XYZ file of C-alpha atoms in Angstrom:
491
model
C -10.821 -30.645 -11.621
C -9.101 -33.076 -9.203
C -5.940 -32.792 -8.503
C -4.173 -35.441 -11.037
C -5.965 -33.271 -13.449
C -4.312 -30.277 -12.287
C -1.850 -28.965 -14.596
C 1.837 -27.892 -12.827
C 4.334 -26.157 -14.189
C 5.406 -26.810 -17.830
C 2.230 -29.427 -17.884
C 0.272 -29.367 -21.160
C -3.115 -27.039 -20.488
C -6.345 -29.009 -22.147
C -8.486 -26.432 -23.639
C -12.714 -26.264 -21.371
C -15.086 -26.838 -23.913
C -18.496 -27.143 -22.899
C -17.813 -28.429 -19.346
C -15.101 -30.317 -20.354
C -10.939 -30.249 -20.355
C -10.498 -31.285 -23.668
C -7.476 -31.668 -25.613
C -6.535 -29.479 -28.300
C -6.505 -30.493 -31.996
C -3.867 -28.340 -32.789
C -1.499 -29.521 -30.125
C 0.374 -27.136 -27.730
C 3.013 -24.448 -27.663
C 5.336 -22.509 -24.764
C 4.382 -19.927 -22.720
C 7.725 -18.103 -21.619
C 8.445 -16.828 -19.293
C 9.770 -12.688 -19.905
C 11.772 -12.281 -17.049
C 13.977 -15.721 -17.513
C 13.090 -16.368 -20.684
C 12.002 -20.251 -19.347
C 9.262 -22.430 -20.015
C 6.052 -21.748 -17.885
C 3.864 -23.861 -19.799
C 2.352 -25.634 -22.569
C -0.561 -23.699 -23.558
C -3.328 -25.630 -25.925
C -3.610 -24.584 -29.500
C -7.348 -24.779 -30.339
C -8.649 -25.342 -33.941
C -11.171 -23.309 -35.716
C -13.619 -26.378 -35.147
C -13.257 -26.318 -31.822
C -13.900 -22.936 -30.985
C -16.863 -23.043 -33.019
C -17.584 -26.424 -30.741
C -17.154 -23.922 -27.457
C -19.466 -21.350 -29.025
C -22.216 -23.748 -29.602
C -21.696 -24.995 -25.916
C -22.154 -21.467 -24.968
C -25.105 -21.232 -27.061
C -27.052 -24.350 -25.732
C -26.171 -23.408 -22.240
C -27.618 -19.638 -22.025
C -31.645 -20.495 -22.083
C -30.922 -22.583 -18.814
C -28.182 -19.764 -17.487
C -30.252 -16.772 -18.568
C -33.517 -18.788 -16.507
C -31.342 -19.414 -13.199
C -32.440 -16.896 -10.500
C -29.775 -13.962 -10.083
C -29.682 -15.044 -6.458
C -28.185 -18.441 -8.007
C -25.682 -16.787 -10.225
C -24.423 -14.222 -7.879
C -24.036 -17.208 -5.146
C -21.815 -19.028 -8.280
C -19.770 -15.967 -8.369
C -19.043 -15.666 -5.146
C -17.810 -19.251 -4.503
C -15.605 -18.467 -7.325
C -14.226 -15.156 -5.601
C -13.036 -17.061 -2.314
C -11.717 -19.800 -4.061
C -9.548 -17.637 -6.224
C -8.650 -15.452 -3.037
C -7.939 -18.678 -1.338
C -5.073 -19.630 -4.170
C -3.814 -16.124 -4.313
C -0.196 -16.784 -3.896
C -0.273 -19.680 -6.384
C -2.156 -17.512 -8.511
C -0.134 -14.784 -8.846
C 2.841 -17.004 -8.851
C 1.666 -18.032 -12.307
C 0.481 -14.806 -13.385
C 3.843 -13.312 -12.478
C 5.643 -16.265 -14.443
C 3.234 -15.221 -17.726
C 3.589 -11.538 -17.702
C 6.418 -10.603 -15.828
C 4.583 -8.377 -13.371
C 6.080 -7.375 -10.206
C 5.359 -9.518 -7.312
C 2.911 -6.559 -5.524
C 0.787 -5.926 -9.064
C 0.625 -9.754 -9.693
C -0.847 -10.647 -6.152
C -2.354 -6.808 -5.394
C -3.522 -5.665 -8.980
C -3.816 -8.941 -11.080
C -5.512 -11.709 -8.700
C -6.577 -9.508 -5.896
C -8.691 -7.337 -8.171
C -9.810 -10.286 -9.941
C -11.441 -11.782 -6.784
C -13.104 -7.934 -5.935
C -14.400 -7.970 -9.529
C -15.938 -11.648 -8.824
C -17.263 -10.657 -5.363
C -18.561 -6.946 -6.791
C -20.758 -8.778 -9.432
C -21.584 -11.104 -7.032
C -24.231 -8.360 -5.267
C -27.247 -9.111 -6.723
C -28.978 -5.904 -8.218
C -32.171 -5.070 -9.742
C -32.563 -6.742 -13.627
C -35.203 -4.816 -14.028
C -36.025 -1.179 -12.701
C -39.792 0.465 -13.404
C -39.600 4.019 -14.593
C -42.649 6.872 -14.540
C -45.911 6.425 -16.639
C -45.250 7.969 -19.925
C -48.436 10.313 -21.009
C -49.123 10.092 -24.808
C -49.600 14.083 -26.103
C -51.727 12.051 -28.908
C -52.130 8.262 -28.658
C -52.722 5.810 -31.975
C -56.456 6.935 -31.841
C -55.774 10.538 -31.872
C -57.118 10.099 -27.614
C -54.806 11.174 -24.960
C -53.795 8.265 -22.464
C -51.602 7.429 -19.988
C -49.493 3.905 -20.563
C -47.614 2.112 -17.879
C -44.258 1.082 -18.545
C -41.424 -1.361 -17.120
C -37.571 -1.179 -18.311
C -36.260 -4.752 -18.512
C -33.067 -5.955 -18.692
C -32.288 -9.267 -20.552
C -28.994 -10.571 -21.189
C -27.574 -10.026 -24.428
C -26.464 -14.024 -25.361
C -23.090 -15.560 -26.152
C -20.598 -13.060 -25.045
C -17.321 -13.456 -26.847
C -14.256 -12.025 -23.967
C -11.025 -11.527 -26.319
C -8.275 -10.363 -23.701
C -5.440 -8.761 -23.173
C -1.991 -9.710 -22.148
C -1.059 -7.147 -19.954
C -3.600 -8.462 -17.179
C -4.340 -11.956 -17.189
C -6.290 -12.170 -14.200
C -8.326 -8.731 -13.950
C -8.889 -7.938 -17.864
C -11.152 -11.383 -17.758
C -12.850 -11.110 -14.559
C -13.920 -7.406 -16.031
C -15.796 -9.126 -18.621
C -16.781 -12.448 -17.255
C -18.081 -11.707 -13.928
C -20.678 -8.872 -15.177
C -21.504 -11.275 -18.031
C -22.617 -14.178 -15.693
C -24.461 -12.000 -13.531
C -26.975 -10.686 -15.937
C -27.284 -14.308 -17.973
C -24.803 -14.161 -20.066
C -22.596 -16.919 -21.301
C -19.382 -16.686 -22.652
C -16.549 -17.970 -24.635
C -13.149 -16.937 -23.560
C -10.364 -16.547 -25.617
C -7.057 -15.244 -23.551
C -4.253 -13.407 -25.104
C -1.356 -16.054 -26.476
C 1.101 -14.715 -24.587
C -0.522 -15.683 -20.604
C -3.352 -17.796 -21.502
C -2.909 -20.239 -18.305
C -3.818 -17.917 -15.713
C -7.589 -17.517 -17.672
C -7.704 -21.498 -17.385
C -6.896 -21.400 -13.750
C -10.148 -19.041 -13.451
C -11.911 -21.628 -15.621
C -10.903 -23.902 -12.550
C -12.009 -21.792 -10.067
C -15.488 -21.261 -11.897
C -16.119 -24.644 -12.262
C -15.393 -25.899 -8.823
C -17.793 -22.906 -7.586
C -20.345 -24.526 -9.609
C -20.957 -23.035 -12.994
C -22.982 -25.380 -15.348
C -21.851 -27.254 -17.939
C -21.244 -24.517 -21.259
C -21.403 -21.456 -19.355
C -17.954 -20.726 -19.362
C -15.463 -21.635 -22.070
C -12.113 -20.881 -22.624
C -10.497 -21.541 -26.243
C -6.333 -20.169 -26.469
C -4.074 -20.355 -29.549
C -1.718 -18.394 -31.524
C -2.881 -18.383 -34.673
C -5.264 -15.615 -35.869
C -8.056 -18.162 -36.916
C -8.836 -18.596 -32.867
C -9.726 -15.174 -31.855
C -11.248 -14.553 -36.228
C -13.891 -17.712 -35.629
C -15.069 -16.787 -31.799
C -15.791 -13.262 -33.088
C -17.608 -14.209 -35.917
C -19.354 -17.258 -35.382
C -23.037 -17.404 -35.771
C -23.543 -18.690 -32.136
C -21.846 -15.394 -30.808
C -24.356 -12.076 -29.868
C -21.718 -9.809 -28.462
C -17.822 -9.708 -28.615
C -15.765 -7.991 -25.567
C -12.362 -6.985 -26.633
C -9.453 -5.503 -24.893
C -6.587 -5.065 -27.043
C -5.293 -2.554 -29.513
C -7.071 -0.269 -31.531
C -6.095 -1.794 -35.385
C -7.175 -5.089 -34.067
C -10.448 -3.217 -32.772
C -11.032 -1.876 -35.766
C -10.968 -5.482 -37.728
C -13.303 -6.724 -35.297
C -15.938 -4.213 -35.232
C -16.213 -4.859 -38.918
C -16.948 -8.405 -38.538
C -19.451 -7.202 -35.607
C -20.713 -4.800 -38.059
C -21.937 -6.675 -41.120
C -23.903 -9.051 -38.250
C -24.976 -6.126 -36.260
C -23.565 -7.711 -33.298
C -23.001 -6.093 -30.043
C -19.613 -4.841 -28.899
C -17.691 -3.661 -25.997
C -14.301 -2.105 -27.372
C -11.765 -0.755 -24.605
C -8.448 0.000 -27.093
C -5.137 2.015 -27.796
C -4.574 5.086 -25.352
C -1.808 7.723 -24.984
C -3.026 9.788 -22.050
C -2.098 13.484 -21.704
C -1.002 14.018 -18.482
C -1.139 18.015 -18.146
C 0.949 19.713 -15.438
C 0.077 23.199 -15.106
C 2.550 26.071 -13.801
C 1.016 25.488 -10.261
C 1.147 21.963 -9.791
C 2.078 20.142 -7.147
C 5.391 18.860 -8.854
C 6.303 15.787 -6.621
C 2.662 14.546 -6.920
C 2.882 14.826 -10.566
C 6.143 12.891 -11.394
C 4.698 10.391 -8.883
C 1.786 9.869 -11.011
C 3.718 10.081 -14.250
C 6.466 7.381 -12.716
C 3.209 4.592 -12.625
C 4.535 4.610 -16.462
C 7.443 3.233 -15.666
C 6.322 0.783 -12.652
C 2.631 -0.378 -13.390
C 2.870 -3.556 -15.789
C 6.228 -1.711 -17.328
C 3.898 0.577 -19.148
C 2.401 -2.059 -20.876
C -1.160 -0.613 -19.501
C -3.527 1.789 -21.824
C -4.381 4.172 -19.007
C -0.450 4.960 -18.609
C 0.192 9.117 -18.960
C 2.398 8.469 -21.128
C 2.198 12.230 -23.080
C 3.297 14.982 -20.454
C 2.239 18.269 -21.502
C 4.197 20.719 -18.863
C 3.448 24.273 -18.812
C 7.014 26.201 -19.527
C 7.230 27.520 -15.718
C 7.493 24.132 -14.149
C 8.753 22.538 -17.673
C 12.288 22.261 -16.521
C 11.745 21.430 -12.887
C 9.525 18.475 -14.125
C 11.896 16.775 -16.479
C 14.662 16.955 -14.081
C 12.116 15.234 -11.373
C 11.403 12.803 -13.494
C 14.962 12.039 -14.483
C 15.784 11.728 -11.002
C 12.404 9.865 -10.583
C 13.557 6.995 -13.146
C 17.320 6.657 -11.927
C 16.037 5.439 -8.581
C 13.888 2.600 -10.045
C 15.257 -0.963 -10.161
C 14.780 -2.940 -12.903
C 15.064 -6.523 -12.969
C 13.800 -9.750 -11.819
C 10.311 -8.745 -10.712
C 10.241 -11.871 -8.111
C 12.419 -9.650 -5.783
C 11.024 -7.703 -3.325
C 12.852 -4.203 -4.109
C 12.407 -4.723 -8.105
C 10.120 -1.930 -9.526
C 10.347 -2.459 -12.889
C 10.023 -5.960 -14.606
C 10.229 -6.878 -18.604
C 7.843 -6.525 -21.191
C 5.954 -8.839 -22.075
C 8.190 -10.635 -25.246
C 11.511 -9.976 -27.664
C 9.587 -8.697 -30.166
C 7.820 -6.275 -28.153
C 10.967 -4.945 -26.609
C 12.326 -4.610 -30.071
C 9.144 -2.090 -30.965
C 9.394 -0.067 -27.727
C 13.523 0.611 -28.220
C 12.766 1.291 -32.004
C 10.064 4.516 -30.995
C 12.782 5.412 -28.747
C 15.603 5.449 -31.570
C 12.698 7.456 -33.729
C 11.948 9.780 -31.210
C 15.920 10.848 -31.608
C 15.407 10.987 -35.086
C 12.456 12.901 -34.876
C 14.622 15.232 -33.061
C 13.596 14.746 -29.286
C 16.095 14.475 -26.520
C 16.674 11.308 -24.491
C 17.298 12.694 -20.859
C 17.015 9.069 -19.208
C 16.905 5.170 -20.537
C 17.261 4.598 -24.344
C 19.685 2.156 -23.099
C 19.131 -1.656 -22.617
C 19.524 -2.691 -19.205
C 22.625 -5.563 -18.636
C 21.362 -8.858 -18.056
C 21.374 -12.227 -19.234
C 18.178 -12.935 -19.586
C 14.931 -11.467 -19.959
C 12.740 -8.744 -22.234
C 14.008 -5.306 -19.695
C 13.448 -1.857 -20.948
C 15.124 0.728 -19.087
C 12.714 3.730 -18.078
C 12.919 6.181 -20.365
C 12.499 10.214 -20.439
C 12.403 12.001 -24.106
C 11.918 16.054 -23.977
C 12.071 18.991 -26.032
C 8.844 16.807 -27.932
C 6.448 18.067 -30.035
C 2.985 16.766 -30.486
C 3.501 16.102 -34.106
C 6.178 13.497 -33.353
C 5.449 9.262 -33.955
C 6.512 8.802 -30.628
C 4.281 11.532 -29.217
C 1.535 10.442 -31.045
C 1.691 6.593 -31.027
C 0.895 4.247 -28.255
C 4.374 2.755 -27.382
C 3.141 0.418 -24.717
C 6.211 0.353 -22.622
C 8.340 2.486 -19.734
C 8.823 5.383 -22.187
C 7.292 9.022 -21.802
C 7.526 11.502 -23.977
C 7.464 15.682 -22.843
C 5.872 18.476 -24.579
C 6.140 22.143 -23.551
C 3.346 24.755 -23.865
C 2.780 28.339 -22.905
C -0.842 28.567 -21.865
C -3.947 26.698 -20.674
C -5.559 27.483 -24.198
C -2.534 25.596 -26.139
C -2.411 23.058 -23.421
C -5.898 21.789 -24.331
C -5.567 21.732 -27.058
C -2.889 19.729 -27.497
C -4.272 17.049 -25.356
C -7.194 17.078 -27.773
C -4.983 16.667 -30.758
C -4.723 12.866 -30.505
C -6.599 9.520 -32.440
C -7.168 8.610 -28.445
C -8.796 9.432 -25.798
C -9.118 6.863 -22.751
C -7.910 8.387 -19.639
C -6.085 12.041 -19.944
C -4.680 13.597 -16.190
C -4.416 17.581 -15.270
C -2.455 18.394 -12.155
C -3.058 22.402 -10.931
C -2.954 23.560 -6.857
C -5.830 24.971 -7.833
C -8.937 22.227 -7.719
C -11.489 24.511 -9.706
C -8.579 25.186 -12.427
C -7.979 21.462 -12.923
C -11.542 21.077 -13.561
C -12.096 23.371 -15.546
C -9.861 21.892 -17.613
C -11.147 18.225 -17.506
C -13.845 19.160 -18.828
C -12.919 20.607 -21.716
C -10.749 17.131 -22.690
C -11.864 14.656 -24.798
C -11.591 11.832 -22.895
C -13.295 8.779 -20.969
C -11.415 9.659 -17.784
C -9.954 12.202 -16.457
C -7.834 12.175 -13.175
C -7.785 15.598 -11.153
C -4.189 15.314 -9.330
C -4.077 11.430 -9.224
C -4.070 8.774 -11.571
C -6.142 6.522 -8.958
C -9.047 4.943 -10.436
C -12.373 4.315 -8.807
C -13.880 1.015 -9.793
C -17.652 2.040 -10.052
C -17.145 5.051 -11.952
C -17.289 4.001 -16.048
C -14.418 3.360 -17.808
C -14.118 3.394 -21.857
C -12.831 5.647 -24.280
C -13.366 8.823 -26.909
C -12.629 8.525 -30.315
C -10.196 6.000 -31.851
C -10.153 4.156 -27.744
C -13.007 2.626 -27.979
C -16.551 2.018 -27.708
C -19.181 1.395 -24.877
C -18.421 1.570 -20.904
C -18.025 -1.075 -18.076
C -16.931 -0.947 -14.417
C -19.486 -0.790 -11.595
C -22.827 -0.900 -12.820
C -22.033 0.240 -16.298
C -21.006 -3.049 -17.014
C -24.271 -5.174 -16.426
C -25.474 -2.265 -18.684
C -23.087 -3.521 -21.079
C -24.066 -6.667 -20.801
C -27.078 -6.430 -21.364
C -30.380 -5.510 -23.568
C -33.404 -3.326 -22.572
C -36.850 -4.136 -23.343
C -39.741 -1.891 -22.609
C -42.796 -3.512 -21.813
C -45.919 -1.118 -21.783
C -49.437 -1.525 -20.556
C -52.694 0.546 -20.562
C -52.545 2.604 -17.280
């Protein structure tokens, strides 16, 4: 794209269709911005037809993709990587303007780790690795024998990437960048809310050099977009990152095709803080609720469970903890916490808060909307004296808001954490290291940090029960992305 073809600020977006900026058939609508409530862009509204057009791209492009030495794709990938850490700044510029993050998390956590997840796929590793001869006890002919065999992995197909909005830079590089390296091709369709940052990565793919169909990118608003990329007939495998309801409807269109799928959903993490916990280190951790993407993240440990002989101490930390955040404009330097993402979705995360009181819980900090003129702010907000029966306990709010439960023992502590529909990423903090994992392993969860809620990007990352299905991250995700054959041979 040259640059009269770039689009600037409040531009109409053209939707890439098969190696082409096309425009959209069902014309274009605002992407506002949540911290001034302004116009960032106009972001294409694709018909049904059209995504099935992308789809079929995708589809006539992956026999040539899937052929192309993984030399030649990783080489693709990493053009891409220093071209999108070359526009960083612009980048995140954008990607703050869409989602309201703070300055640091759009540049640091949003297009930085965007460019790592490019680069990291970008290493080219084995697609196929041999394992040991198999010995038949008794083989077809009732004879004993000893059979060679070879593990393959072949790419899956047409990958369908359905994103969130809470990243728009590092929830599609997850799922594209793994995808292209073993084969793959895909059809991208980016949450309504900050679709124009995927398109910019579009950009950045294409001037690395990705063939015509390979990548696609299809936004829109209405329900039909996202319904026809995850069912079309062109489609092998859908990649979705979003809430667990909207998981659900999908895998049921995945099901009745027996389609593959990579679900990473709803969470409410338990964050446990045992009696001998390092206190400061655990409101720390807890306080990422209020700072990282204004809680609008899955991993957030949002459900504190704090044994009774620290439970005081910790609530009062973490009151104290929230009062020294600034909220506001998330363009200046000293702002912590920025808006969520829309109106509407600051409407749902003040209306748990008002049913938390009703449910009978006690709100120590927040509740409150912040003053100012414009934008979607959510003050960070403490209830206590919870119980895990409560909505707001239970539910994933998806904002600054975290909820505290009491309990007596390590026994009831457990098992509250296990009495949830979720189960992505759960936290324990204890002095004592053999304690803490003791514990961890007795959650039912994906993840489990052990005194931090770090993350480290090769270890696999997905979800128990009702948060998901499948893992990616590291090498688990060109696992994901791909299908094993076993080819076999007489030894």
């Amino acid at each position: 794209m040259n640059d009269a073809q770039r689009p600037v600020a409040g531009a109409a977006q053209r939707l890439f269709v098969g190696g082409d900026w096309v425009e959209p058939d069902g014309g274009h609508y605002e992407v506002v911005d949540p911290a001034t409530e302004g116009t960032v862009g106009r972001a294409p509204e694709a018909t049904p037809d059209q995504v099935r057009e992308a789809c079929a791209a995708a589809r006539e492009a992956l026999g040539p993709w899937s052929r192309t030495p993984p030399e030649e794709r990783a080489a693709v990938l990493a053009r891409a990587a220093d071209l999108i850490r070359a526009r960083l700044l612009p980048y995140a510029g954008l990607a703050q303007a869409e989602s309201g993050a703070t300055t640091g998390t759009a540049r640091a956590m949003q297009v930085g780790v965007a460019a790592a997840r490019f680069r990291r796929y970008a290493r080219v590793e084995p697609a196929e690795w041999p394992i040991a001869p198999q010995i038949n006890e008794a083989g077809p002919m009732g004879k004993a024998g000893v059979m060679g065999a070879l593990a393959v992995r072949q790419p899956v197909g047409v990958v369908a990437c359905v994103t969130s909005y809470n990243n728009p830079w590092a929830n599609p590089a997850g799922k594209v960048a793994p995808a292209l390296a073993m084969g793959n091709t895909v059809v991208v369709k980016p949450a309504p809310q900050d679709p124009l940052s995927v398109y910019r990565m579009a950009e950045a793919l294409e001037e690395a050099g990705v063939p015509r169909g390979v990548v696609n990118v299809v936004s829109g608003r209405a329900v039909a977009v996202g319904e026809t990329a995850v069912s079309s007939p062109d489609v092998d495998m859908v990649s979705f990152t979003g809430s667990t309801a909207v998981g659900q409807r999908i895998a049921e269109v995945c099901g009745r095709d027996m389609r593959r799928q990579l679900m990473e959903l709803g969470g409410k993490g338990a964050a446990i803080v045992l009696d001998d916990a390092d206190l400061a280190s655990a409101v720390a951790g807890i306080g990422t609720t209020f700072s990282f993407y204004s809680g609008q993240i899955c991993t957030a440990p949002t459900r504190v469970l704090a044994q009774r002989g620290v439970y005081d101490r910790l609530v009062e930390q973490l009151v104290g903890y929230a009062r020294r955040l600034k909220v506001g404009d998330p363009r200046e330097a000293d702002t912590v916490v920025g808006p969520v993402i829309s109106a509407a979705h600051r409407d749902r995360v003040e209306s748990y808060v008002e049913l938390g009181r009703k449910e009978g819980a006690v709100v120590v900090v927040g509740g409150e909307r912040p003053a100012s003129e414009r934008g979607f702010y959510v003050a960070p907000t403490v209830l206590a004296d919870c119980t895990n029966d409560m909505r707001a306990v239970r539910e994933e709010i998806f904002g600054p808001v975290v909820t505290v439960v009491p309990f007596d023992d390590e026994e009831e502590g457990v098992a509250l954490a296990n009495d949830s529909d979720y189960g992505l990423i759960d936290y324990v903090w204890s002095a004592d290291v053999a304690r803490a994992f003791r514990v961890a392993r007795r959650l039912r969860a994906g993840g489990v940090g052990v005194n931090t809620v770090g993350r480290n990007m090769e270890a696999p990352f997905g979800g128990f029960k009702k948060s998901g299905v499948g893992r990616d991250v590291g090498s688990y995700a060109l696992h994901a992305y791909s299908e094993v054959q076993a080819v076999v041979w007489p030894g």
